[in-house]
mmCIF file of C-alpha atoms in Angstrom:
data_model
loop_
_atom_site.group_PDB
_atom_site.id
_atom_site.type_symbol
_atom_site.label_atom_id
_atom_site.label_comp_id
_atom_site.label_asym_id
_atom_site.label_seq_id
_atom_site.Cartn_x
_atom_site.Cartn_y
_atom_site.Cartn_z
ATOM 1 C CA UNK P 17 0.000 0.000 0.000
ATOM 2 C CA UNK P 18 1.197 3.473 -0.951
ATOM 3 C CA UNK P 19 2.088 6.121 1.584
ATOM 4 C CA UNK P 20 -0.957 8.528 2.494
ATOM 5 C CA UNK P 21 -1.734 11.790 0.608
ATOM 6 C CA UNK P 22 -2.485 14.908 2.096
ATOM 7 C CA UNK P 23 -5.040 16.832 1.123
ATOM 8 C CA UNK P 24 -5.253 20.275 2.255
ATOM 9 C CA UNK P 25 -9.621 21.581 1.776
ATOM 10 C CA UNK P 26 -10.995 24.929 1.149
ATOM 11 C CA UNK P 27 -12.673 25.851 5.133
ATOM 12 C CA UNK P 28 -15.539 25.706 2.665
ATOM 13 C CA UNK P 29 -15.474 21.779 1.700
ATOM 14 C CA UNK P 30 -13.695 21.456 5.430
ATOM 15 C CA UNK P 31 -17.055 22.398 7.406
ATOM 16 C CA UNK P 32 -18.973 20.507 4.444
ATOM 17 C CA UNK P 33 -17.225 17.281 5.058
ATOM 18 C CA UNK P 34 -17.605 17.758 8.918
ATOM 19 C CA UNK P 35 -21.372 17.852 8.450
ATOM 20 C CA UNK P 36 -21.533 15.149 6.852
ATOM 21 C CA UNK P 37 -19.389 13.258 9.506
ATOM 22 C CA UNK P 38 -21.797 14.816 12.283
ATOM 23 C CA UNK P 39 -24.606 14.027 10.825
ATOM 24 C CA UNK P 40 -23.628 10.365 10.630
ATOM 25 C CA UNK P 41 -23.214 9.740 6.457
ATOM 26 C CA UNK P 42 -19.380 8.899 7.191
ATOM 27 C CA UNK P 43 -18.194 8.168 10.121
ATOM 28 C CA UNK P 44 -14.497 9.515 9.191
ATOM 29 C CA UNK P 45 -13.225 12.631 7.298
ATOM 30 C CA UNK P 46 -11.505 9.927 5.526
ATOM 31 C CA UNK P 47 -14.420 7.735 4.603
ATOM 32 C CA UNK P 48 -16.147 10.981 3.092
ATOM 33 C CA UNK P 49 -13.107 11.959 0.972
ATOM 34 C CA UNK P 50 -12.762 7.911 -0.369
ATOM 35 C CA UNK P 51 -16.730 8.322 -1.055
ATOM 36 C CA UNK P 52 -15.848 11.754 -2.944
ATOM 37 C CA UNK P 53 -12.819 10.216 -5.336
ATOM 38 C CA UNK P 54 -15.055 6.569 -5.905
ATOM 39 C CA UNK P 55 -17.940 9.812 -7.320
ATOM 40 C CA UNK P 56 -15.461 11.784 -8.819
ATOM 41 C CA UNK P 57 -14.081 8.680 -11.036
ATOM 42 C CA UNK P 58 -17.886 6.987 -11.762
ATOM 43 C CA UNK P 59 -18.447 10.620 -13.245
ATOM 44 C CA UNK P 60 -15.162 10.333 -15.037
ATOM 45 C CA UNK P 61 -16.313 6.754 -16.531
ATOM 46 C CA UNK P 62 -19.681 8.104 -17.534
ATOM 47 C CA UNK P 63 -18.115 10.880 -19.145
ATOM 48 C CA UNK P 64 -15.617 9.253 -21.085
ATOM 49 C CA UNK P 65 -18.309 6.423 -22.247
ATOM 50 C CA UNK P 66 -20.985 9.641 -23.572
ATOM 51 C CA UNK P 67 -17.923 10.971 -25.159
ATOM 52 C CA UNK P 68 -16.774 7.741 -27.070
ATOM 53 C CA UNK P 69 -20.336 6.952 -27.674
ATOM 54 C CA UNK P 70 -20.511 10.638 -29.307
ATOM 55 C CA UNK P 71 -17.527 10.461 -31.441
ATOM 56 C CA UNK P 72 -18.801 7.280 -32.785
ATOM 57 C CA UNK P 73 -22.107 8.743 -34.018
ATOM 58 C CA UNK P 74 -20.257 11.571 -34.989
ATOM 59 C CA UNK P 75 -18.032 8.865 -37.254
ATOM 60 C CA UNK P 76 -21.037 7.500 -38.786
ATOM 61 C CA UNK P 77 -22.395 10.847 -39.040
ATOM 62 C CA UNK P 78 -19.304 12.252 -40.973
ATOM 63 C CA UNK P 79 -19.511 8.644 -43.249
ATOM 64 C CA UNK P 80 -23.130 9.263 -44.052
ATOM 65 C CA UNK P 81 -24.668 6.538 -42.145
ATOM 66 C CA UNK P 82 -27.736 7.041 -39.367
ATOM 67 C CA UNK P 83 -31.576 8.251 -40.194
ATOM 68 C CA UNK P 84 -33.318 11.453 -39.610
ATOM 69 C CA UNK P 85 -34.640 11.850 -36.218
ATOM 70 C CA UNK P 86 -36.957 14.665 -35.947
ATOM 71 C CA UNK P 87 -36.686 17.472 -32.435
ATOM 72 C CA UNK P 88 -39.533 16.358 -30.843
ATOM 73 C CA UNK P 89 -38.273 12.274 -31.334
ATOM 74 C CA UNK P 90 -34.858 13.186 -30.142
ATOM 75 C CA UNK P 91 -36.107 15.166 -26.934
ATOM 76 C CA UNK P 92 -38.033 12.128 -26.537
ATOM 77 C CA UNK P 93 -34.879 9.831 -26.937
ATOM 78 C CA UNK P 94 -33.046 12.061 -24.388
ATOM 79 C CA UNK P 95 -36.142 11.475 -21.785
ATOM 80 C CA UNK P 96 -35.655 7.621 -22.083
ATOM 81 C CA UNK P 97 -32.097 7.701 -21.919
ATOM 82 C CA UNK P 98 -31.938 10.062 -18.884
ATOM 83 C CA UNK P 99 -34.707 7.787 -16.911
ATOM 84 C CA UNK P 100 -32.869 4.148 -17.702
ATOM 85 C CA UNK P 101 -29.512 6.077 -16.124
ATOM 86 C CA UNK P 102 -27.748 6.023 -19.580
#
C-alpha cells in the first residue's frame, strides 16, 4: 500500500465534510473523501463512455450513415435515456 496523501480543503469543503461526519453519512473525514474520489471517477467513466459513444455517431455521421430523427423524437430519446440512467 502506498504512503498517504495529504489533502489540504478549502474551510468551505472542510465544514462541508464535517457535516456530513456529524450528521452520521461517514463516520471519518476519511471515509467521506474515499466516497468523494469513488464519485469523482464513476463521473469520469460516464463521461468518457458519452464521449466515445458521441464520437462514434459523430463517425457514422461524418460517413453518411444514421436516419433522420426529428426534435420532438430526439427530446423524446433524451427522456428515455436520462430515466434508464444512460
Amino acid at each position: 500500500m502506498s504512503d498517504p496523501v495529504k489533502v489540504h480543503l478549502s474551510p468551505d469543503d472542510a465544514r462541508f465534510a464535517a457535516a456530513l461526519v456529524a450528521a452520521g453519512k461517514y463516520s471519518t473525514l476519511e471515509e467521506a473523501a474515499k466516497a468523494a474520489f469513488r464519485m469523482l471517477r464513476e463521473e469520469q467513466t460516464r463521461s468518457d463512455a458519452v464521449r466515445d459513444e458521441l464520437q462514434a455517431l459523430f463517425a457514422e455521421m461524418d460517413a453518411g450513415v444514421g436516419q433522420e430523427v426529428s426534435n420532438e423524437d430526439f427530446a423524446e430519446l433524451v427522456r428515455r435515456a436520462a430515466r434508464s440512467g444512460g
